[in-house]
Short mmCIF file of C-alpha atoms in Angstrom, two decimals:
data_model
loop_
_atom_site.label_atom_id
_atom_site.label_comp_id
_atom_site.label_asym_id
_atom_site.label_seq_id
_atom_site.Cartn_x
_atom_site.Cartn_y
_atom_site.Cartn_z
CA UNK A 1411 -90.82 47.45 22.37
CA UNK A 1412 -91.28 43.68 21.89
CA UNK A 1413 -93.36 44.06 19.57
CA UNK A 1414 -91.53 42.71 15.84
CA UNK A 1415 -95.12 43.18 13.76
CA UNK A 1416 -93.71 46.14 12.38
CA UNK A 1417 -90.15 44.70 11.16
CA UNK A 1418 -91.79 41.65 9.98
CA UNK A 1419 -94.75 42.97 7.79
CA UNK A 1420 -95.06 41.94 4.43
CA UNK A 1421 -95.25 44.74 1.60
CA UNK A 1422 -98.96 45.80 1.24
CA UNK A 1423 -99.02 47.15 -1.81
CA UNK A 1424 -98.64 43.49 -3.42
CA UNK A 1425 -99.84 41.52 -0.59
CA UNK A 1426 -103.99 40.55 -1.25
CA UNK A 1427 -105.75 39.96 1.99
CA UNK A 1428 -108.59 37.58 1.37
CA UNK A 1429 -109.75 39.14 4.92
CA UNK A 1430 -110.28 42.35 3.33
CA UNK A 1431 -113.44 43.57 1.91
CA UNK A 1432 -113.83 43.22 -2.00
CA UNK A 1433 -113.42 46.92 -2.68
CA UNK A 1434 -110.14 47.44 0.03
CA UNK A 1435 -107.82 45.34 -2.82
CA UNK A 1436 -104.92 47.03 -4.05
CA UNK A 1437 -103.99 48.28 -7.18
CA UNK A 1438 -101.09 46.84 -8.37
CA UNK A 1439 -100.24 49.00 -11.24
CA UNK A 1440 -101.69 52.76 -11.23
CA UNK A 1441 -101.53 54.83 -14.32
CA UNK A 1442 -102.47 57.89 -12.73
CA UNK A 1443 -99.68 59.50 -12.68
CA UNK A 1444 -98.44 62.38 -15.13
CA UNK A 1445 -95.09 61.07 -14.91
CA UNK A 1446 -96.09 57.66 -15.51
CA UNK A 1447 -97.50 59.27 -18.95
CA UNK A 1448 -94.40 60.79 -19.78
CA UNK A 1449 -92.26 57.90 -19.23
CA UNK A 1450 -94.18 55.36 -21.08
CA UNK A 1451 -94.93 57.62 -23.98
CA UNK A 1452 -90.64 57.98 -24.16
CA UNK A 1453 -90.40 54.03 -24.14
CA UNK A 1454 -92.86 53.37 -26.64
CA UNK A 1455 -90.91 55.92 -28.66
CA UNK A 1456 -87.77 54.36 -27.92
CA UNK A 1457 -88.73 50.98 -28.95
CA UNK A 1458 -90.04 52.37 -32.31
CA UNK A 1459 -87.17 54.47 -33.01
CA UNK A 1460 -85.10 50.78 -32.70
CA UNK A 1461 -87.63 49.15 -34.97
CA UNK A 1462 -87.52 52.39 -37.16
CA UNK A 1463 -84.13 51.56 -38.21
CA UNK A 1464 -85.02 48.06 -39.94
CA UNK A 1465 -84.91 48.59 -43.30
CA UNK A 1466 -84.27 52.21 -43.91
CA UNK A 1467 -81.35 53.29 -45.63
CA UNK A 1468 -80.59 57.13 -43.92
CA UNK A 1469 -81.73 59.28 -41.64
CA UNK A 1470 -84.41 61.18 -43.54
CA UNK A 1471 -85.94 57.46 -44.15
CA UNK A 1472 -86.04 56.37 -40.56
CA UNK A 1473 -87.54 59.88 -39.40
CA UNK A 1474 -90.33 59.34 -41.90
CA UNK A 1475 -91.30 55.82 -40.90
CA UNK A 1476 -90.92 56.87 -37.45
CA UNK A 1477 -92.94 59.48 -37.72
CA UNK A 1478 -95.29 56.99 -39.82
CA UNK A 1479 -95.21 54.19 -37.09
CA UNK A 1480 -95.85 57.37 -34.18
CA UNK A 1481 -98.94 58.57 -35.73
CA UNK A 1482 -100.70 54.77 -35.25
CA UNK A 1483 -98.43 53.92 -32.11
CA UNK A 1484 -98.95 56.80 -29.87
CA UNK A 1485 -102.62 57.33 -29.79
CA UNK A 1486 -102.34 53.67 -28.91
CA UNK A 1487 -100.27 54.21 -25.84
CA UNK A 1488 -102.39 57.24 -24.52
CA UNK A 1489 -105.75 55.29 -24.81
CA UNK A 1490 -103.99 52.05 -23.07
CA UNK A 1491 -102.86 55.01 -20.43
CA UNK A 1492 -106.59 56.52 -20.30
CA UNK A 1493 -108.15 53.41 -20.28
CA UNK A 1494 -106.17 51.70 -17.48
CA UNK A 1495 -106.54 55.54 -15.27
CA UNK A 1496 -110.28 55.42 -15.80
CA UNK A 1497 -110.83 51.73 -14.72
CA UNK A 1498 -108.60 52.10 -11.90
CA UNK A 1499 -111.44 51.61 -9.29
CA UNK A 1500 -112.80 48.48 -11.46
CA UNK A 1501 -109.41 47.18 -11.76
CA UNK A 1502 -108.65 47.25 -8.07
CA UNK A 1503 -111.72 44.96 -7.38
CA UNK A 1504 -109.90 42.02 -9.23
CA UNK A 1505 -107.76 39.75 -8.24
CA UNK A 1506 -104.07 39.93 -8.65
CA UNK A 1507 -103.68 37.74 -11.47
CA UNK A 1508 -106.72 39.40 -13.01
CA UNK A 1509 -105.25 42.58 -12.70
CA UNK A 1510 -101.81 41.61 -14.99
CA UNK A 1511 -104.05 40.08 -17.19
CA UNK A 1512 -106.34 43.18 -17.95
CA UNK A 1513 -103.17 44.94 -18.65
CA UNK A 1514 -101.77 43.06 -21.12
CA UNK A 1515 -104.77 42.40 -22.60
CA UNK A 1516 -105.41 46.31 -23.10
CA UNK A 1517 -101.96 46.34 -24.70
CA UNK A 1518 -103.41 44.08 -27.24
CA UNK A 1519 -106.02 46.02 -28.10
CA UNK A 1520 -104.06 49.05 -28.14
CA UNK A 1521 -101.87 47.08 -30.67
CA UNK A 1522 -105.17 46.19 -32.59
CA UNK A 1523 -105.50 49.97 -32.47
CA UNK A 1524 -102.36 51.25 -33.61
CA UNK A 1525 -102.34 48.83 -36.53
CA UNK A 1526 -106.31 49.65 -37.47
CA UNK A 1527 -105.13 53.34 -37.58
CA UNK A 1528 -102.54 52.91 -39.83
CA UNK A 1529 -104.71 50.80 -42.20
CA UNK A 1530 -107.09 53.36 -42.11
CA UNK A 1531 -104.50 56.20 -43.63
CA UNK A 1532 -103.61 53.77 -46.21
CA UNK A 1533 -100.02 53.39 -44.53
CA UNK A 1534 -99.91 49.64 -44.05
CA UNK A 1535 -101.31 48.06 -47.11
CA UNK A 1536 -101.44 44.60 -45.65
CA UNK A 1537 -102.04 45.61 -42.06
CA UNK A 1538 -100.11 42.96 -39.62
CA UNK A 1539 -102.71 42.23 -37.34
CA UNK A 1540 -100.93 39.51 -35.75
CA UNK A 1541 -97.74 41.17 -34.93
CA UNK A 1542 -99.37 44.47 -34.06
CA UNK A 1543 -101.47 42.55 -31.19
CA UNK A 1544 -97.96 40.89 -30.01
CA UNK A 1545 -95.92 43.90 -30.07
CA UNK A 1546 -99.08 45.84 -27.96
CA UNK A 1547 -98.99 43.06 -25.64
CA UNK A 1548 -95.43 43.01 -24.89
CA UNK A 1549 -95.06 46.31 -24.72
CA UNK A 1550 -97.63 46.60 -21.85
CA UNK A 1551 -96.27 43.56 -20.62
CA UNK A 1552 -93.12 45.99 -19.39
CA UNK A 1553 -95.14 48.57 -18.62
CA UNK A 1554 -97.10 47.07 -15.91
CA UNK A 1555 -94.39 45.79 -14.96
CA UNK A 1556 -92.45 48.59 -14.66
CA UNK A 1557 -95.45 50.14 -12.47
CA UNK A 1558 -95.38 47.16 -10.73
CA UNK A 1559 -91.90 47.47 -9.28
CA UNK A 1560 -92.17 51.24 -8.42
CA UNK A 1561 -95.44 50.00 -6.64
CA UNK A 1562 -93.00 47.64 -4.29
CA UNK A 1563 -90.42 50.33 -4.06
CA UNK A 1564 -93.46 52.31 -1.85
CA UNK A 1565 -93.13 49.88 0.63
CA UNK A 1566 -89.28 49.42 1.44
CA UNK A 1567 -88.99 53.10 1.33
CA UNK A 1568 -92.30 53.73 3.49
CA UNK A 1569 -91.47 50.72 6.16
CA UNK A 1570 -87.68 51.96 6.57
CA UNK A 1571 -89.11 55.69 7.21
CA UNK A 1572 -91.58 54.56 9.62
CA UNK A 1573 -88.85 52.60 11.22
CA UNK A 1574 -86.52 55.82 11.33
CA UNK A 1575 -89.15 57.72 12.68
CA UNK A 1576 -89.95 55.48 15.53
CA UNK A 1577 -86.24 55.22 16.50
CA UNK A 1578 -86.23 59.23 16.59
CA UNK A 1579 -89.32 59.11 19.09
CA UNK A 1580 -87.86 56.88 21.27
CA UNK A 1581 -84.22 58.36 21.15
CA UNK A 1582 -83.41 58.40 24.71
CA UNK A 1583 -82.55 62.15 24.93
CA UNK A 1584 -85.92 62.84 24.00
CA UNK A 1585 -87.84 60.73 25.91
CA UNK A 1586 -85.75 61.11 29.54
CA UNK A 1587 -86.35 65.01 29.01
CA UNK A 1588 -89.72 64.73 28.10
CA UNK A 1589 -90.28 63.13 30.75
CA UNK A 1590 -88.14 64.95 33.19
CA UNK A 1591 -90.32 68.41 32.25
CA UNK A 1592 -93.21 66.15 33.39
CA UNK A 1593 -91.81 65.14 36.87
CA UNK A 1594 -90.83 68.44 37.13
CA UNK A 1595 -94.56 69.77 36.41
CA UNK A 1596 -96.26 66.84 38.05
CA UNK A 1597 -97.00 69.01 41.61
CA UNK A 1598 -96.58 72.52 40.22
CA UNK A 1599 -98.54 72.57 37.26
CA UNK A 1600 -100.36 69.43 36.97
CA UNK A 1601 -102.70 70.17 34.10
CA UNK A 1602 -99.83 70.90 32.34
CA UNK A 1603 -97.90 67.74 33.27
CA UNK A 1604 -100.75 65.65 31.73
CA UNK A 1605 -101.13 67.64 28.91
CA UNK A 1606 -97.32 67.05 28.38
CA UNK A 1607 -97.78 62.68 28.73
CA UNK A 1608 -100.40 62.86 26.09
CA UNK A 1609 -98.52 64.73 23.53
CA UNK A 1610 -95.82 62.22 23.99
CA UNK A 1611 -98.49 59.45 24.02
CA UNK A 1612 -99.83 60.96 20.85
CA UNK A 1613 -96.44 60.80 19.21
CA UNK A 1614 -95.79 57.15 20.06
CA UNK A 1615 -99.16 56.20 18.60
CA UNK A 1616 -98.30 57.91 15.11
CA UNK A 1617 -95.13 56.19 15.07
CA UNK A 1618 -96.14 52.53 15.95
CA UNK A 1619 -99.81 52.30 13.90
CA UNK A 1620 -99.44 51.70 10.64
CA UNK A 1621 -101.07 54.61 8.90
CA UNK A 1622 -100.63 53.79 5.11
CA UNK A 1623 -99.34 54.90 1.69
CA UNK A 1624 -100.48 58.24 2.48
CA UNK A 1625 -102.23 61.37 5.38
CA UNK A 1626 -103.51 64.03 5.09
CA UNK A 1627 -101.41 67.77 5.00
CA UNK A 1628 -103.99 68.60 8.32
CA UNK A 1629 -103.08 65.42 10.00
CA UNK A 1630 -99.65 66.01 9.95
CA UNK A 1631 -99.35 69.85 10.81
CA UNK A 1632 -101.05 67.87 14.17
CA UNK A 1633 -98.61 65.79 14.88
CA UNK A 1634 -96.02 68.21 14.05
CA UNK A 1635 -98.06 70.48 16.95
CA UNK A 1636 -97.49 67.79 19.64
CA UNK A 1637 -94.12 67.52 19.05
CA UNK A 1638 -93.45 71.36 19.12
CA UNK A 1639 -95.91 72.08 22.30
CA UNK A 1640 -93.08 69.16 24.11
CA UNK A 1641 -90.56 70.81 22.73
CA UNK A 1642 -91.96 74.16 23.96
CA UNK A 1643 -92.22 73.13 27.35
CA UNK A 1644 -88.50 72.06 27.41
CA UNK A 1645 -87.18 75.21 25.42
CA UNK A 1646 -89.57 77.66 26.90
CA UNK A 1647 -89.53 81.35 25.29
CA UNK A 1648 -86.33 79.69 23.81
CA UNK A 1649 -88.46 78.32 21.42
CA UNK A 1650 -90.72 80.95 19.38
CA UNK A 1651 -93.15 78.85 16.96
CA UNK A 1652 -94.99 81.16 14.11
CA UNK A 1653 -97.85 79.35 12.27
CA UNK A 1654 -99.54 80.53 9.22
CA UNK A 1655 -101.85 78.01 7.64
CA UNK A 1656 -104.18 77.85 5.19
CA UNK A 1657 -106.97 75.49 6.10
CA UNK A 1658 -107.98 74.61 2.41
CA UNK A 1659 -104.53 73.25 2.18
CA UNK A 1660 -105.39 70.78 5.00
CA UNK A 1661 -106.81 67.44 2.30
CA UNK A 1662 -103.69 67.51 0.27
CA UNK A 1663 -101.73 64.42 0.80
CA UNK A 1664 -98.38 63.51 1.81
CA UNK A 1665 -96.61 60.40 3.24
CA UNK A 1666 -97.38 59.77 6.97
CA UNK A 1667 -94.60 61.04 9.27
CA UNK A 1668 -93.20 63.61 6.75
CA UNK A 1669 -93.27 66.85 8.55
CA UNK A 1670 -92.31 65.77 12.04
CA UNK A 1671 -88.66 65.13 11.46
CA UNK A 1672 -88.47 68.69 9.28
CA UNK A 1673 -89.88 70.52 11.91
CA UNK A 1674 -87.85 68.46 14.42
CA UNK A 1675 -84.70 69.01 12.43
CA UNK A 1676 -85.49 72.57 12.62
CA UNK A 1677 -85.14 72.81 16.51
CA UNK A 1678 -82.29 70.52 16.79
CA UNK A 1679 -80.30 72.59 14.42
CA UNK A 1680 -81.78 75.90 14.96
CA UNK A 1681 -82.82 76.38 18.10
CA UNK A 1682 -81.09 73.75 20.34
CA UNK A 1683 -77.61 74.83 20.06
CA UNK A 1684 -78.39 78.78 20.42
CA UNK A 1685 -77.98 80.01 23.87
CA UNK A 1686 -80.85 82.90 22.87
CA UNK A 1687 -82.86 80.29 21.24
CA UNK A 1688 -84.58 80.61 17.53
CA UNK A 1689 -87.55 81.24 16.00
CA UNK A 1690 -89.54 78.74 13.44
CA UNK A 1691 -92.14 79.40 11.24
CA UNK A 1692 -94.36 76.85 9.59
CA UNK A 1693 -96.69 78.53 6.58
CA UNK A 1694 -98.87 76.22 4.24
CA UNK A 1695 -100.64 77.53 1.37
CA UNK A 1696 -103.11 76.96 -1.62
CA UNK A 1697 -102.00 78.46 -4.88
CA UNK A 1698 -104.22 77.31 -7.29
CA UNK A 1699 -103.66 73.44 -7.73
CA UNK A 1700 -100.80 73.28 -5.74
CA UNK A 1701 -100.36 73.19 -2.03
CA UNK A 1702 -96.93 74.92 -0.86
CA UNK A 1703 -95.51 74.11 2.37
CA UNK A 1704 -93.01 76.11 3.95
CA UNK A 1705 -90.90 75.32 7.17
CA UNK A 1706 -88.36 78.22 7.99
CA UNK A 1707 -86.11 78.05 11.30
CA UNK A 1708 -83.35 80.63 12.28
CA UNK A 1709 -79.55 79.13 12.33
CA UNK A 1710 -76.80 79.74 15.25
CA UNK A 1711 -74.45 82.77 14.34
CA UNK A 1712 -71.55 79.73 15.17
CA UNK A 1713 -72.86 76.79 14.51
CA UNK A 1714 -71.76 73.72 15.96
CA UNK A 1715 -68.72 72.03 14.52
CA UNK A 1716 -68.54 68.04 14.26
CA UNK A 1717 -64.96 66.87 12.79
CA UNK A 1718 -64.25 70.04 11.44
CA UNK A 1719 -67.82 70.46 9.43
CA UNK A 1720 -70.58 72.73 10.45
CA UNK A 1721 -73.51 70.20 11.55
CA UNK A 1722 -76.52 70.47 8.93
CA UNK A 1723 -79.80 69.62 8.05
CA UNK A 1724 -79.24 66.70 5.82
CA UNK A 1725 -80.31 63.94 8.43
CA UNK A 1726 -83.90 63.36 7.53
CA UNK A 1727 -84.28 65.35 3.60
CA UNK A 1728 -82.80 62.81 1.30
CA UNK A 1729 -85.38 60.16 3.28
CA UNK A 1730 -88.52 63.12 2.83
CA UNK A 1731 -87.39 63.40 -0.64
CA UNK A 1732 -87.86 60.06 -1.59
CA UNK A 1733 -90.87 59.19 0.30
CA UNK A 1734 -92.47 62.28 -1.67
CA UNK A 1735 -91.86 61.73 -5.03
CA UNK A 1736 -92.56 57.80 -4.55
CA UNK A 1737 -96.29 59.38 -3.59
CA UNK A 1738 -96.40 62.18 -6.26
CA UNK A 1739 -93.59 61.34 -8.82
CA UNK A 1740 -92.55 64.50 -10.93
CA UNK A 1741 -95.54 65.92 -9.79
CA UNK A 1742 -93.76 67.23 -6.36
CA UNK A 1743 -91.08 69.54 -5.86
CA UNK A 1744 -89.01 70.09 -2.63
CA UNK A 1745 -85.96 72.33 -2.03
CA UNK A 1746 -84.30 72.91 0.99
CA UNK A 1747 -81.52 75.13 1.76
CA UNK A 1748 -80.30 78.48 3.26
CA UNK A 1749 -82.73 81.65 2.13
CA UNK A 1750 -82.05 85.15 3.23
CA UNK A 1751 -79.90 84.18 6.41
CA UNK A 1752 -82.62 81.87 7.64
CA UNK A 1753 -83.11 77.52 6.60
CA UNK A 1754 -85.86 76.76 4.25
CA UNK A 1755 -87.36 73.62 3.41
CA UNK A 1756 -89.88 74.03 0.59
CA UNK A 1757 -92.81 71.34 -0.32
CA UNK A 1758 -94.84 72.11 -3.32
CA UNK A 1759 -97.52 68.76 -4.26
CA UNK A 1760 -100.41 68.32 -5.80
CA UNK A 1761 -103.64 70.26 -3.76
CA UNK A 1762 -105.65 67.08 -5.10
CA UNK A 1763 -103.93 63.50 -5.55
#
């Protein structure tokens, strides 16, 4: 635990390593993102709607030169969107600089654009080729760098989960009865001992390597195995684990370290405080282009009271939250929250990213 690599990284998703191979750069704007679309298309609106009201008398007038100044404007904006998706792979080879550059310079050609299409209806009589380049510019200008800054905000978010998660594995409850089961199964059962030390093992690695923006739905319902087959030894046939997966859900992905604290929220809150013990379920499904992930765990018939409130689930969700719609943006949904007397955390995400 002396190691500090891990609190003193610099953000990746900024940070160019001449080290790395030419193709390994990062992106530092990505376009690829349906609610990336929708927002940009609103603030190019918005900044026409402002510009609309120049010169126009009522209301009628500035809906008709809006509506004017859309029809040039927003096939602009969806080809500067289109353009900058499809050379996402070419745009990742360049350099940093390079890569702020190509976007504004497709905003000026978007600008060109816009302004050519309204020449071409007859609308703008003396086209304003000039301004029309500027105004493209500058409006890409903020919208790279808009994508730029919810590129950093991966990294905070992702380096203070991976921190969280670490401190949970090395909580001292867990690991002093983890490794109390395996003293106590060293000379009865010592297959199972070892089997025990390398799920824990396994479980430290995940939480100290740096895995990423992003893993894989499979490689997490393995970790989340590990951690239950521990658990299992500890709780016994306290502990009743139900899976139900789909294996062509397995490539959808997810941020690293995601389902580990759900499932492990589920047993300290379902099945830890129950003198009968409680039953989980973990299901994960393909429906169509979505992946749906489902982790249901059975709550105490008196739960635990801590200053007068019933303890809940709310430790880890707000963090899972986060991390998942920094990956997938409006594109994810989760919901989590009592179902039919049971506790339900729901993941729906993209099956392909």
């Amino acid at each position: 635990m002396q190691e500090t690599q891990i609190l003193s990284t610099r953000p990746q998703a900024l940070t160019e390593d001449p080290r790395q191979p030419l193709g390994r750069r990062v992106l530092v704007f990505d376009a690829c993102h349906v609610g990336v679309i929708l927002r940009a298309v609103l603030f190019v609106e918005a900044v026409l709607g402002v510009g609309a009201l120049f010169n126009t008398a009522t209301p009628l007038e500035w809906l008709g030169r809006l509506s004017l100044l859309t029809g040039g404007a927003l096939p602009a904006t969806l080809a500067w969107l289109v353009t900058a998706c499809s050379l996402k792979t070419v745009l990742q080879r360049l350099p940093v600089a390079l890569q702020y550059t190509a976007g504004v310079a497709l905003g000026t050609l978007s600008g060109l654009y816009a302004c050519g299409m309204l020449a071409l209806v007859g609308v703008a009589a003396d086209p304003p080729w000039l301004a029309s380049a500027a105004s493209g510019a500058l409006l890409s200008a903020a919208l790279v760098a808009a994508l730029v800054l919810r590129a950093r905000a991966r990294t905070p978010a992702a380096t203070t989960a991976r921190l969280s998660e670490l401190q949970s594995r090395i909580r001292p409850h867990f690991l002093f009865n983890t490794l109390n089961s395996a003293i106590a199964l060293v000379r009865a059962e010592p297959a199972k001992a070892e089997a025990l030390l390398e799920d824990l093992s396994d479980l430290f690695r995940h939480a100290l390597v740096d895995q990423g923006e992003s893993a894989t739905l499979g490689e997490e319902i393995t970790l989340a195995r590990r951690y239950l087959d521990i658990e299992q030894v500890r709780f016994e046939e306290r502990l009743r684990v139900q899976w139900s997966l789909d294996a062509r859900a397995d490539g959808a992905r997810l941020p690293p370290l995601l389902l580990q604290p759900l499932v492990e929220n589920a047993v300290k809150h379902g099945v830890e405080p129950s003198a009968t013990g409680g039953r989980l379920r973990i299901v994960t499904e393909l429906r169509g282009s979505r992946v749906i992930v489902v982790i249901t765990n059975t709550v105490p018939a008196a739960p635990q009271r801590e200053g007068g409130r019933p303890r809940g689930h709310g430790i880890a969700l707000a963090n899972v939250r986060d991390r998942l719609r920094l990956l997938h943006d409006v594109q994810c949904e989760f919901s989590a929250g009592m179902q039919n007397g049971r506790y339900q955390v729901r993941i729906s995400l993209p099956a392909r990213s």
